[in-house]
Coordinates of C-alpha atoms and ligand atoms in Angstrom, one line a residue:
X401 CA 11.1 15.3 23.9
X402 CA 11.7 18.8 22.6
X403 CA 10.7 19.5 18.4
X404 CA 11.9 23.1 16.8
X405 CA 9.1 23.1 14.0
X406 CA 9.9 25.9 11.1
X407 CA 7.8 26.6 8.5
X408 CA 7.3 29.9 7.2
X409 CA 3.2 30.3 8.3
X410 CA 1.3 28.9 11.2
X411 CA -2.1 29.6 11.8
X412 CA -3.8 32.0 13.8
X413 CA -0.6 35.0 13.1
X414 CA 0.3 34.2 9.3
X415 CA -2.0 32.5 6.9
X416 CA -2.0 31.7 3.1
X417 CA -3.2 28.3 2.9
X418 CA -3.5 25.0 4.3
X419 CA 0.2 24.6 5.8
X420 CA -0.4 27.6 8.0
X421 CA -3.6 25.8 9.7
X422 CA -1.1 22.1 10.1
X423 CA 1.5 24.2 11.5
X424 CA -0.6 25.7 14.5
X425 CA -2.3 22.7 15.3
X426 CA 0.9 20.3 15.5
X427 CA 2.3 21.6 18.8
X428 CA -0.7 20.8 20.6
X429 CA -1.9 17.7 19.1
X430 CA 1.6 16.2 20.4
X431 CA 1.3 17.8 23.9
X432 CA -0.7 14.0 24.7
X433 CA 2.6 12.4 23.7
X434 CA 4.6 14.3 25.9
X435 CA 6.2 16.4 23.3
X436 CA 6.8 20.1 23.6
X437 CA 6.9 21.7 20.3
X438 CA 8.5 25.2 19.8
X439 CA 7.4 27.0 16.4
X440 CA 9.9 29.1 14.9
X441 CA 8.5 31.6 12.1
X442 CA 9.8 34.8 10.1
X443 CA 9.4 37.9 12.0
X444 CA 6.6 39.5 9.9
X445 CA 4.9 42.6 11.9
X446 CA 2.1 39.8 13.4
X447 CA 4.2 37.5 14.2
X448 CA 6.4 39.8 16.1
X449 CA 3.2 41.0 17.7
X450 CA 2.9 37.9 19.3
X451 CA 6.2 38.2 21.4
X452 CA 7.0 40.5 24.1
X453 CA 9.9 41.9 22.3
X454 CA 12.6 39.7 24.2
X455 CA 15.9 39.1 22.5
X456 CA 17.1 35.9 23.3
X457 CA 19.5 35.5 20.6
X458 CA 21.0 38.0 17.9
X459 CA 23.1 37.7 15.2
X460 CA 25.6 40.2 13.4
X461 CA 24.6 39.6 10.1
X462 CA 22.4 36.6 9.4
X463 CA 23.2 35.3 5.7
X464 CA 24.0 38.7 4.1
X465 CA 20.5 40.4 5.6
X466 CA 21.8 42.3 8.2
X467 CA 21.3 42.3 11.9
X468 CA 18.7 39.6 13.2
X469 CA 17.4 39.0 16.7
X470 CA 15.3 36.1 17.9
X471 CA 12.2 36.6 20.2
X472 CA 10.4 34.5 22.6
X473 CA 6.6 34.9 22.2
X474 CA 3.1 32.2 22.1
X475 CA 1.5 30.8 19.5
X476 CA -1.9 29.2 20.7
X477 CA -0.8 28.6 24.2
X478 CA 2.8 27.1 22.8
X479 CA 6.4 28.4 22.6
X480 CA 6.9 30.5 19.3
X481 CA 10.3 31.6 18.2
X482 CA 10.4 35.0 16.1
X483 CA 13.3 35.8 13.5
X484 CA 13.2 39.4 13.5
X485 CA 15.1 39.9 10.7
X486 CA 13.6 43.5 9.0
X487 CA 15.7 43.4 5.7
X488 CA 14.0 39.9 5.0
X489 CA 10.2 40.5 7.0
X490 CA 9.3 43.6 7.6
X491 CA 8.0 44.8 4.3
X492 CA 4.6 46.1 2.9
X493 CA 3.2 43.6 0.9
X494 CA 2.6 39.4 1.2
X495 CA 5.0 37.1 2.6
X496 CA 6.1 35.7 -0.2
X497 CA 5.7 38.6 -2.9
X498 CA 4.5 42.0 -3.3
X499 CA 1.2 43.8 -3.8
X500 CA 1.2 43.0 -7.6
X501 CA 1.3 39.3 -6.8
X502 CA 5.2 39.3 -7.7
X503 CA 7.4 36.8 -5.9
X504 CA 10.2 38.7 -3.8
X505 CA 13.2 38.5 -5.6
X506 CA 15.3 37.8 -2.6
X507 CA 12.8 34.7 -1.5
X508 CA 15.9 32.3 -1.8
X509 CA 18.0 34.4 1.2
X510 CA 14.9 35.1 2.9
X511 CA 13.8 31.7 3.8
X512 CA 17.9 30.6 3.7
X513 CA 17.8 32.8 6.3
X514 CA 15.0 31.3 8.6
X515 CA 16.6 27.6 7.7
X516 CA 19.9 29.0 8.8
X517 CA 18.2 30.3 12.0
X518 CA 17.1 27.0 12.2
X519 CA 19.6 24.9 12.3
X520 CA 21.5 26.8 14.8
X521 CA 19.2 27.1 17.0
X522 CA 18.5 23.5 16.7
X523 CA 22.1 22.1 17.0
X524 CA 22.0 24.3 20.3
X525 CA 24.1 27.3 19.5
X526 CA 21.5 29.3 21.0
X527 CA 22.1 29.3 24.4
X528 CA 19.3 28.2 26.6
X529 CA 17.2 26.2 23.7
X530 CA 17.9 22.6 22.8
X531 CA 15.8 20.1 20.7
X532 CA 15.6 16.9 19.9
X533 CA 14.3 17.3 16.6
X534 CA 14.2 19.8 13.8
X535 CA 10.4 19.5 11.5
X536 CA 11.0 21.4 8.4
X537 CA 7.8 22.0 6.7
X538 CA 8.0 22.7 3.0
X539 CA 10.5 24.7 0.7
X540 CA 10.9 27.4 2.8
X541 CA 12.3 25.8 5.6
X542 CA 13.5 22.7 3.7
X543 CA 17.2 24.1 4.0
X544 CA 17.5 23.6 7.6
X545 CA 18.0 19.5 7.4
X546 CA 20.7 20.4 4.6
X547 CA 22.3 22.8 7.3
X548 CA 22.3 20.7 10.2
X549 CA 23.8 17.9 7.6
X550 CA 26.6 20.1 6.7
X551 CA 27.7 21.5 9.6
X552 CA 28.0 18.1 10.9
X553 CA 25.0 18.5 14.3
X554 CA 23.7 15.4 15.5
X555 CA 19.8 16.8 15.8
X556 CA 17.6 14.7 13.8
X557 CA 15.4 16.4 11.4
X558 CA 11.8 15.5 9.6
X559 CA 11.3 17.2 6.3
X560 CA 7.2 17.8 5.5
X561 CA 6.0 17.9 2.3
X562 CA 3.0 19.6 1.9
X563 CA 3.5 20.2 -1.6
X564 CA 6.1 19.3 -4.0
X565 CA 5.0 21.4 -6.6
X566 CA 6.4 24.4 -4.6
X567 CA 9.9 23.6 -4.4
X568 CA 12.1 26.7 -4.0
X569 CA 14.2 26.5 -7.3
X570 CA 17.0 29.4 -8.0
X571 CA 19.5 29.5 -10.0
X572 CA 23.5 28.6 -9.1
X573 CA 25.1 31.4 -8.4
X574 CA 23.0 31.7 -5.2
X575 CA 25.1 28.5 -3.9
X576 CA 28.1 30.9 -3.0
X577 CA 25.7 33.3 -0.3
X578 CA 24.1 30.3 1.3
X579 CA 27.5 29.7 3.6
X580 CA 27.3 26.0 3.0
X581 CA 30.4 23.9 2.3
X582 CA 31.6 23.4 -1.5
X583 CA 31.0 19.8 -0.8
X584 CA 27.0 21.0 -0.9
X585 CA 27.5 21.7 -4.5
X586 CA 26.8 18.3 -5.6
X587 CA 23.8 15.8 -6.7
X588 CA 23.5 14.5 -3.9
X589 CA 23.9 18.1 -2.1
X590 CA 22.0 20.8 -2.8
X591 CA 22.1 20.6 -6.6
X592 CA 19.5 20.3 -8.5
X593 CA 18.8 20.7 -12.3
X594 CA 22.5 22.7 -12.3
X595 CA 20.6 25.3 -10.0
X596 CA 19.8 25.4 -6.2
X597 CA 16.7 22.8 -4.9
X598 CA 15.4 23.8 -1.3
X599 CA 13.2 21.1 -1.1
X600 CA 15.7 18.9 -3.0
X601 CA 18.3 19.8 -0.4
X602 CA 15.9 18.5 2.6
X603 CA 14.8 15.9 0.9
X604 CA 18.4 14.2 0.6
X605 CA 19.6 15.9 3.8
X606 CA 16.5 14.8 6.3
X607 CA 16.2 11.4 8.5
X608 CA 12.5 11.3 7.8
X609 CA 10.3 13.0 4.8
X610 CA 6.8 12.4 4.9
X611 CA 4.1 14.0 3.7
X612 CA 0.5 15.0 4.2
X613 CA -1.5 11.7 3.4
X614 CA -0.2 7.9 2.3
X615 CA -2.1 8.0 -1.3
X616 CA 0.2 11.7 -1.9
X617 CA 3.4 9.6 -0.8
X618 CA 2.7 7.1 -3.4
X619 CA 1.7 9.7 -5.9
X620 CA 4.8 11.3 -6.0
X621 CA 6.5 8.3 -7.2
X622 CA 5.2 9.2 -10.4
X623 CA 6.9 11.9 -12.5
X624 CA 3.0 13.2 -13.2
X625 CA 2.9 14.1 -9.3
X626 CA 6.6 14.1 -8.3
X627 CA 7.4 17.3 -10.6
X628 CA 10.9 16.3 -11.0
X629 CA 11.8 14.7 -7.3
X630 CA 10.3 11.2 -8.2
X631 CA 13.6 10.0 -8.5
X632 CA 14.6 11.2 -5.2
X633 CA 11.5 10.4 -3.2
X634 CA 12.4 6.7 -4.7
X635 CA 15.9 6.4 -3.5
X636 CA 14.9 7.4 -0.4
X637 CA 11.4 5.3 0.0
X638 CA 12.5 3.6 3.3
X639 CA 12.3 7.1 5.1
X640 CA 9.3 8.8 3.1
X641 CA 5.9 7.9 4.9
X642 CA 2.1 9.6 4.3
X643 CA 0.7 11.3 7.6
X644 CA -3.0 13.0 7.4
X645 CA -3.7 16.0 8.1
X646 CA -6.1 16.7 11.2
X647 CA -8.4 19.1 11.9
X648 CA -8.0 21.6 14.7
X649 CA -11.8 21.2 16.8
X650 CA -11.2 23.8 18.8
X651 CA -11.2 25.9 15.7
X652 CA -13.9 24.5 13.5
X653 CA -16.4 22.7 15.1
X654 CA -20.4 23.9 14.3
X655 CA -21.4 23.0 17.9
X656 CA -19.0 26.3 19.0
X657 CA -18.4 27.9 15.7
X658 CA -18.8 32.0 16.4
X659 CA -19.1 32.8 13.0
X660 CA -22.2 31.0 11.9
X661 CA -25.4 32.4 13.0
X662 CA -26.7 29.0 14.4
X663 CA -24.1 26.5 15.6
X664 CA -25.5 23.1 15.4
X665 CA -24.9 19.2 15.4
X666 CA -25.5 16.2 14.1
X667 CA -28.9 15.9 15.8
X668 CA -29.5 19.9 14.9
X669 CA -28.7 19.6 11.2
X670 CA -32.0 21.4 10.4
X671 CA -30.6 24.6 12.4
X672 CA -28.0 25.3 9.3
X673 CA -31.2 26.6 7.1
X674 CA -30.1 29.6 9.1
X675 CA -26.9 29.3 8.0
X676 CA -27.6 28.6 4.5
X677 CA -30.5 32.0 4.6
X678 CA -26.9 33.9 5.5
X679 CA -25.3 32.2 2.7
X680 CA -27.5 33.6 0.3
X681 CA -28.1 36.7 1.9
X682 CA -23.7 37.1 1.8
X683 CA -24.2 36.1 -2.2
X684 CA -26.9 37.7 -3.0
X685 CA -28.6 34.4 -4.3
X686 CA -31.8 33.7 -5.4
X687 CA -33.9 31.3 -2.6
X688 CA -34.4 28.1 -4.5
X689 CA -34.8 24.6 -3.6
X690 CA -31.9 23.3 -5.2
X691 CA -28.4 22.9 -3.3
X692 CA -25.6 25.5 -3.4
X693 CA -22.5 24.6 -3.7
X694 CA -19.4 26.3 -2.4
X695 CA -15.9 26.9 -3.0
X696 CA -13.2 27.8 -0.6
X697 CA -9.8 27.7 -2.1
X698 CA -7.3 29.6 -4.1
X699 CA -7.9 29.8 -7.3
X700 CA -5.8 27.9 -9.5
X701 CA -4.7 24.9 -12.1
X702 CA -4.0 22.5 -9.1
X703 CA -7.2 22.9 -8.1
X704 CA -9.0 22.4 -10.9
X705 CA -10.9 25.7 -11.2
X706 CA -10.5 25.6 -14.9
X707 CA -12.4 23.3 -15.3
X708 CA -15.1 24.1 -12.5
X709 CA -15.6 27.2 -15.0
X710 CA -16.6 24.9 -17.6
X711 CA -19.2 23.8 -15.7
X712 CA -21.1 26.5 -14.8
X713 CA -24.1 26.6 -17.2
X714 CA -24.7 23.2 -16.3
X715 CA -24.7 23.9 -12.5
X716 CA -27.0 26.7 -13.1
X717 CA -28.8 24.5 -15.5
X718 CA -29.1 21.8 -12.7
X719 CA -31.3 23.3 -10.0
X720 CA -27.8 24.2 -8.3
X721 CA -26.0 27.3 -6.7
X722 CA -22.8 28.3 -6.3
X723 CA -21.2 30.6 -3.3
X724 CA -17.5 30.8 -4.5
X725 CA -14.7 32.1 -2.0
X726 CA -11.2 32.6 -3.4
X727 CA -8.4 34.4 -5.1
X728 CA -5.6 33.0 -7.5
X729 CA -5.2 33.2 -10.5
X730 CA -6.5 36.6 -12.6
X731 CA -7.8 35.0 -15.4
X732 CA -9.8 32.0 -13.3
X733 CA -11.4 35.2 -10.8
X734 CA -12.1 36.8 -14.2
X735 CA -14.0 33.8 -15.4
X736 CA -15.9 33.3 -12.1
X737 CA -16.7 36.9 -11.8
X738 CA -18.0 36.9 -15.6
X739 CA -20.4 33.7 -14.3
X740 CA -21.6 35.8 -11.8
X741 CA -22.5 38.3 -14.3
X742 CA -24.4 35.9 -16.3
X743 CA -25.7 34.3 -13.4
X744 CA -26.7 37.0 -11.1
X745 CA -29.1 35.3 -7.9
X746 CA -27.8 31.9 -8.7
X747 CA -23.5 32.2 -9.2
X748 CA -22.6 34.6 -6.4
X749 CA -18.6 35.6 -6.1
X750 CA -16.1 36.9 -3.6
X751 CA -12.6 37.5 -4.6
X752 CA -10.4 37.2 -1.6
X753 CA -9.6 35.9 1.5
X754 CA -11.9 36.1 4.3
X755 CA -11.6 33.5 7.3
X756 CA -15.0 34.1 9.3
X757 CA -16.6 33.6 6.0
X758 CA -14.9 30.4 5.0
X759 CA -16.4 29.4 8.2
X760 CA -19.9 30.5 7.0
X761 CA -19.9 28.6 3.9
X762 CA -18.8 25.4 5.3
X763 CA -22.2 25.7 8.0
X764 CA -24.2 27.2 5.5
X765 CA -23.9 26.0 1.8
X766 CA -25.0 22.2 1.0
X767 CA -21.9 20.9 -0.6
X768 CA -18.2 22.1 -1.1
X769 CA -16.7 21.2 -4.9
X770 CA -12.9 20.1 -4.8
X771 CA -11.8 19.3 -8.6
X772 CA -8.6 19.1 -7.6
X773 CA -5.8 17.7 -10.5
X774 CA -3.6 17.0 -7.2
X775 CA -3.8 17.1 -3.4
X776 CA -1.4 16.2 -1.5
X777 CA -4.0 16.2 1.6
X778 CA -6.4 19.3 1.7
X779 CA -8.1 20.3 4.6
X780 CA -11.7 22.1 3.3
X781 CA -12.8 18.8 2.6
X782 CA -12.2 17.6 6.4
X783 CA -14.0 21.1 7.6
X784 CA -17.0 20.1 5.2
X785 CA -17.2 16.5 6.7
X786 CA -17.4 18.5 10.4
X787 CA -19.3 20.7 9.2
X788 CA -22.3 18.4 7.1
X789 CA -21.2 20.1 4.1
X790 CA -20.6 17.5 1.7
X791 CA -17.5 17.3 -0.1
X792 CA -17.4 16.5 -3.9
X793 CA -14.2 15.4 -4.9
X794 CA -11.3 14.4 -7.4
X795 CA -9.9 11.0 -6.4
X796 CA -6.5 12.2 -5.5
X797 CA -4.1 12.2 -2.7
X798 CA -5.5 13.3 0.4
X799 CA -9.4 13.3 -0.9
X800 CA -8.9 9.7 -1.8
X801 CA -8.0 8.7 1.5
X802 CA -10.3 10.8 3.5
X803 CA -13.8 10.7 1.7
X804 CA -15.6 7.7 0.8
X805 CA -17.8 7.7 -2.4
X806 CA -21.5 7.8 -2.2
X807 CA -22.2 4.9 -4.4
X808 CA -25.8 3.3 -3.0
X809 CA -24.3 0.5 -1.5
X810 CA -21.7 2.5 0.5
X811 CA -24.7 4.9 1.2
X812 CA -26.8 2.0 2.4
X813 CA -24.0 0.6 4.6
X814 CA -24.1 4.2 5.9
X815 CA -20.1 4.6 5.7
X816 CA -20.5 7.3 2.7
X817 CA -19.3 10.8 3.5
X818 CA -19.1 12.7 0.1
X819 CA -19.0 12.2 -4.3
X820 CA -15.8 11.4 -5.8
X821 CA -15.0 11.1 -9.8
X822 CA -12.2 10.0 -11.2
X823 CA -11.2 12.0 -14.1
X824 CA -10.8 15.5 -13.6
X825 CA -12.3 16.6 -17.1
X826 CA -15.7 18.8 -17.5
X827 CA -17.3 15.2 -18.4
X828 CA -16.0 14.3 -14.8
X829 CA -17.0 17.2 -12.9
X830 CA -20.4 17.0 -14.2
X831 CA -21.5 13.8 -14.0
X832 CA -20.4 14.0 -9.9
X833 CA -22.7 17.2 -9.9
X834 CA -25.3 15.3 -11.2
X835 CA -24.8 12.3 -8.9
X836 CA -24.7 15.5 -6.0
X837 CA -27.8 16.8 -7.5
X838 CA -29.8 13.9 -6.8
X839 CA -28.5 12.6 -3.7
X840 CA -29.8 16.2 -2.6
X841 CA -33.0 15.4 -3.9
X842 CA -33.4 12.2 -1.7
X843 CA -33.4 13.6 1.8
X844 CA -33.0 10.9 3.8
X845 CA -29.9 9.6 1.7
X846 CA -28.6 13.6 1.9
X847 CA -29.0 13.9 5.5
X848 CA -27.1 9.8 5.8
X849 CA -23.9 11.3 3.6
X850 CA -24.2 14.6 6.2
X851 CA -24.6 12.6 9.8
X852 CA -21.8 9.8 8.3
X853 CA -19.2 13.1 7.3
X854 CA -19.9 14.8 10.6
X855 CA -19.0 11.4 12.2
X856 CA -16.0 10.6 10.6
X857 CA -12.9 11.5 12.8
X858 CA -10.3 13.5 11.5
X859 CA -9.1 15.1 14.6
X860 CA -5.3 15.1 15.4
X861 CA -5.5 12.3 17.5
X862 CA -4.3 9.0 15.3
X863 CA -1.6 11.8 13.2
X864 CA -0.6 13.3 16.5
X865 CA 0.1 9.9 17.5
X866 CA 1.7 8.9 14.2
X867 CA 4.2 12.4 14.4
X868 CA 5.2 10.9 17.8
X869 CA 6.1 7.9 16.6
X870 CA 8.1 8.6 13.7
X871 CA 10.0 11.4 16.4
X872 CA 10.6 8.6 18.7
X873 CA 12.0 6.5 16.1
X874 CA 14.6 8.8 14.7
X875 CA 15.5 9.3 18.3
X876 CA 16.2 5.5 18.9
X877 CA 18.4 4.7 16.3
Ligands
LIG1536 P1 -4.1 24.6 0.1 O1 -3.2 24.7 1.3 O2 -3.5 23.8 -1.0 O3 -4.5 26.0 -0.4 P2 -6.0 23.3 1.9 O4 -7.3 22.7 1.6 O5 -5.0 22.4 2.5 O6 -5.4 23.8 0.5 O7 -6.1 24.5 2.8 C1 -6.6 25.7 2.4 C2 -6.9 26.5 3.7 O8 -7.0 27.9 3.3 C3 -8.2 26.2 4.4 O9 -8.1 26.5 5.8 C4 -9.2 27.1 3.7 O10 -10.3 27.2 4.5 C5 -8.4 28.3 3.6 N1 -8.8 29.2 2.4 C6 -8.5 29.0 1.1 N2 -8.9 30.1 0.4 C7 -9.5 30.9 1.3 C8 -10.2 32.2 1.2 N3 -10.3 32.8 0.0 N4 -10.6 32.7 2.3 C9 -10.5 32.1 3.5 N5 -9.9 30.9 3.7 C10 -9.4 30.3 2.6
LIG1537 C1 -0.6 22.2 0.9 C2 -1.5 21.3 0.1 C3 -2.7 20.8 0.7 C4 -2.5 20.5 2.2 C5 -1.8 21.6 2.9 C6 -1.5 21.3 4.4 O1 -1.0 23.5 0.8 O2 -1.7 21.9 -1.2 O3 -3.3 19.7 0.0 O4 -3.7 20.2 2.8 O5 -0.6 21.9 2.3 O6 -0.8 20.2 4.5

């Protein structure tokens, strides 16, 4: 079986978050299933890197951007598909905005244009590639499913929600460039809220939605979680499913894990003091007997970095550290820079985004805080559990359904792998500090929570299997 997956980052060439790491580890977690997964991105200058400049495919003027041309190149030992398309990629600043953190005002015929690219090169007007199945993963591709509906192609299509609070709203009189039929302007089209819905469009227009963990599919039945598409995601229940995100092992395991000073394993867990020396040394933190926490993440409302701010004094106040790694939002980095201030040797800071030392803090620091409001699956907690950093968690989507709470009898039955609290409120957050706090203080029950994390298996095996599955079905009906 042959997938086209499109999304608009895959991990190792373009990076922002946690679809970009599920992205480049989905083609070969379904090799073992006999699937051969092509990945189709926008031709920014490292993605184009990664081809050998090979035309296999051009088009005159794709969706109002000029001329495009589609190039063959690898991702991780895997097919990759490149839309060079310089009008819409090649640009100096992020993918999706510019230096000043500004979204691109053309973002809607931008990623039009890689869904457009999409769908013809999965309804096999490209000649030479054919697929079974087009994955769309998130807003920016989200359009594809809606093209293939419209233009009347038989390939099957999977829409991916990784998070339906990005949803690629713009206003009507886009509808006119996108080159869809009139009969797209409807509810049940492309419409949505009198403007244009990406996500909305896929949503209708796919056989199969699911997203990145069962609790997150539930969640966003509720209009608290569903931002708007609860109705949708309702009507079309039968086809929305929850898959887990794995881990890619090849890329973070401690046992092979360049970027830590001493790799290590469960039976070496004393070896990450080194780690944790290089933690402090990167943070300039005080040596102290207390844990340090971490944070990897971007720096925002969904993740509940508010109110990890409020915390702060108490942390400090606590016996704890904290080794913070992120960027977001300017008034949350101005908080946790100010904390820093305040805190100097115990609140250490780093504003922006550094992969080798994301890998650090996971082998070095003692636990990683995840407050989040919402998560539709989050990966940082699954590199903690690998890594015997343990996570602390809100009970939400994906963090529900991958950690289990350290309460003493679960701790005792040795089948606890991290803290979770329910409400995410300062009162929350605190008290699962606390709880944190002294768990660290009672080795043997810290190192338990560490061995039982490192155990747990969130490798791609069961979701590689479950992808395959849900592929095979749309194939046999
Ligand atoms: P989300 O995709 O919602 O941001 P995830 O937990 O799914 O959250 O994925 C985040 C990914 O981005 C992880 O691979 C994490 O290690 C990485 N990451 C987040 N912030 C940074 C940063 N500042 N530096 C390096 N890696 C980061
Ligand atoms: C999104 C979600 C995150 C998830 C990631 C990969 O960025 O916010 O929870 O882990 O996608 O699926």
């Amino acid at each position: 079986m042959k997938v086209l997956s499109v999304a608009s980052e895959a991990y190792p060439l373009v990076k922002t978050g946690g679809l970009a790491d599920v992205v480049g580890a989905l083609p070969q977690a379904l090799t073992t299933h006999g699937i051969a997964t092509t990945t189709l991105l926008p031709g920014v200058p490292a993605v184009l890197n990664a081809t050998a400049g090979r035309a296999v495919h051009s088009w005159r003027d794709l969706l109002g951007g000029g001329p495009a041309r589609l190039l063959c190149g690898e991702i991780g030992g895997h097919p990759l598909l490149a839309l060079d398309a310089p009008a819409f990629f090649e640009r100096d600043g992020g993918l999706y905005g510019d230096r000043s953190g500004a979204d691109w005002p053309d973002n809607w015929r931008r990623f039009a244009a890689l869904a457009r690219a999409a769908a013809d090169i999965a309804s096999g007007n490209v000649k030479g590639l054919s697929f079974d199945i087009l994955h769309a993963h998130d807003w920016q591709a989200a359009l594809a499913p809606a093209y293939l509906r419209y233009g009347a192609s038989p390939t099957k299509s999977v829409v991916t929600i990784h998070n339906i609070a990005f949803q690629g709203r713009f206003g009507r009189e886009i509808f006119a460039d996108l080159g869809l039929p009139q009969e797209a302007w409807s509810i049940d089209g492309v419409e949505y809220y009198g403007g244009v819905g990406y996500l909305k469009a896929g949503l209708q227009a796919a056989d199969a939605v699911t997203t990145v963990s069962p609790t997150y599919a539930q969640e966003i039945l509720r209009p608290e979680f569903g931002m708007g598409l609860e109705g949708l995601i309702a009507q079309r229940a039968k086809s929305v499913s929850g898959i887990v995100n794995g881990i890619d092992r090849a890329i973070w395991s401690p046992e092979h894990d360049v970027a830590l000073p001493a790799r290590y394993s469960s039976r070496t867990l004393a070896r990450r003091a080194t780690n944790k020396r290089a933690v402090e040394h990167e943070f300039s933190l005080e040596p102290g007997d207390g844990p340090i926490f971490t944070v990897v993440s971007r720096l925002t409302w969904q993740k509940g970095m508010d109110v990890l701010a409020e915390c702060v004094d108490e942390l400090v106040q606590m016996g704890g550290r904290l080794a913070m790694l992120g960027s977001g939002d300017a008034g949350l980095e101005e908080a946790f820079v100010r904390a820093a201030e305040r805190y100097p040797g115990r609140i250490g800071v780093r504003i922006g985004y550094d992969e080798p030392l994301s890998h650090l803090l996971q082998g070095g620091a003692d636990a990683i805080v995840i407050p989040s409001r919402f998560e539709p699956c989050g990966l940082t907690q699954l590199y903690g559990l690998a890594y015997g950093c343990v996570p602390i968690v809100a009970r939400t989507g994906g963090l529900a359904d991958t950690i289990i709470d350290a309460n003493i009898a679960a701790v005792d039955a040795q089948v606890a792998t991290g803290v979770q609290f329910g409400e995410v409120s300062r009162d929350g957050l605190l008290h699962a500090l606390r709880r944190a706090c002294e768990l660290y203080a009672d080795r043997a029950r810290w190192l338990c929570l560490q061995r039982c994390g490192m155990k747990a298996d969130f490798s791609w095996g069961r979701s590689g299997a479950a992808y395959a599955a849900l592929y095979r079905g749309l194939i046999n009906t």
